[in-house]
Coordinates of C-alpha atoms in Angstrom, one line a residue:
M536 CA -6.7 -47.5 49.4
A537 CA -5.0 -48.3 52.7
Y538 CA -1.2 -48.3 52.4
K539 CA 1.2 -50.1 54.7
D540 CA 4.9 -49.7 55.3
M541 CA 6.7 -52.1 52.9
P542 CA 10.3 -53.3 53.2
L543 CA 12.3 -53.1 49.9
N544 CA 15.9 -53.7 48.9
C545 CA 18.0 -51.0 47.3
Q546 CA 19.3 -52.0 43.8
S547 CA 22.4 -49.8 44.3
C548 CA 23.7 -50.6 47.7
G549 CA 21.7 -53.7 48.6
Q550 CA 20.5 -52.2 51.9
S551 CA 16.9 -52.8 53.1
F552 CA 14.7 -49.7 53.4
I553 CA 11.1 -49.0 54.2
F554 CA 8.8 -47.6 51.6
T555 CA 6.4 -45.9 54.1
A556 CA 2.7 -45.7 53.7
G557 CA 3.0 -41.9 53.3
E558 CA 5.6 -42.3 50.5
Q559 CA 3.2 -44.8 48.8
E560 CA 0.4 -42.3 49.0
F561 CA 2.6 -39.6 47.6
Y562 CA 3.7 -41.9 44.7
A563 CA 0.0 -42.7 44.0
D564 CA -1.0 -39.0 44.0
K565 CA 1.8 -38.2 41.6
G566 CA 0.8 -41.0 39.3
F567 CA 4.1 -43.0 39.7
L568 CA 3.5 -46.5 38.6
H569 CA 6.5 -48.2 40.2
E570 CA 7.9 -48.4 43.7
P571 CA 11.3 -46.9 44.3
T572 CA 14.3 -49.2 43.6
R573 CA 16.9 -47.2 45.5
C574 CA 17.0 -46.3 49.2
P575 CA 16.7 -42.6 50.2
R576 CA 20.5 -42.2 50.6
C577 CA 21.2 -43.6 47.1
R578 CA 18.4 -41.5 45.6
A579 CA 19.9 -38.4 47.2
E580 CA 23.4 -39.3 45.8
R581 CA 22.0 -39.7 42.3
A582 CA 20.0 -36.5 42.4
P583 CA 21.4 -33.5 40.6
S584 CA 23.0 -30.9 42.9
S585 CA 20.8 -28.1 44.1
G586 CA 22.8 -25.5 42.1
R587 CA 21.9 -24.7 38.5
S588 CA 24.1 -25.7 35.7
G589 CA 26.5 -22.9 34.6
N590 CA 25.3 -23.2 31.0
R591 CA 22.0 -21.4 31.4
P592 CA 23.2 -17.8 32.1
A593 CA 25.8 -18.1 29.4
Q594 CA 23.2 -19.1 26.9
R595 CA 20.9 -16.3 28.0
D596 CA 23.7 -13.8 27.5
R597 CA 24.4 -15.2 24.0
D598 CA 20.7 -14.9 23.1
K599 CA 20.8 -11.2 24.1
G600 CA 23.9 -10.6 22.0
E601 CA 26.0 -10.0 25.1
Q602 CA 29.4 -11.6 25.5
K603 CA 30.2 -13.9 28.3
P604 CA 32.7 -12.3 30.8
S605 CA 36.2 -13.9 30.7

């Protein structure tokens, strides 16, 4: 299928953004059924931070019977 750049409007900030042909191909390859509703900036702001939650190591320590450092 031939993809073409497509203008969309962000539902969060209202700005127009381009859903590129490459992004459309990526979405199709991943099996995503819907086009993005937010611009790249708003998607990045909504994404979780790159760091892990502090809960995982503490849970792992409890599972091993170790106490969490105070």
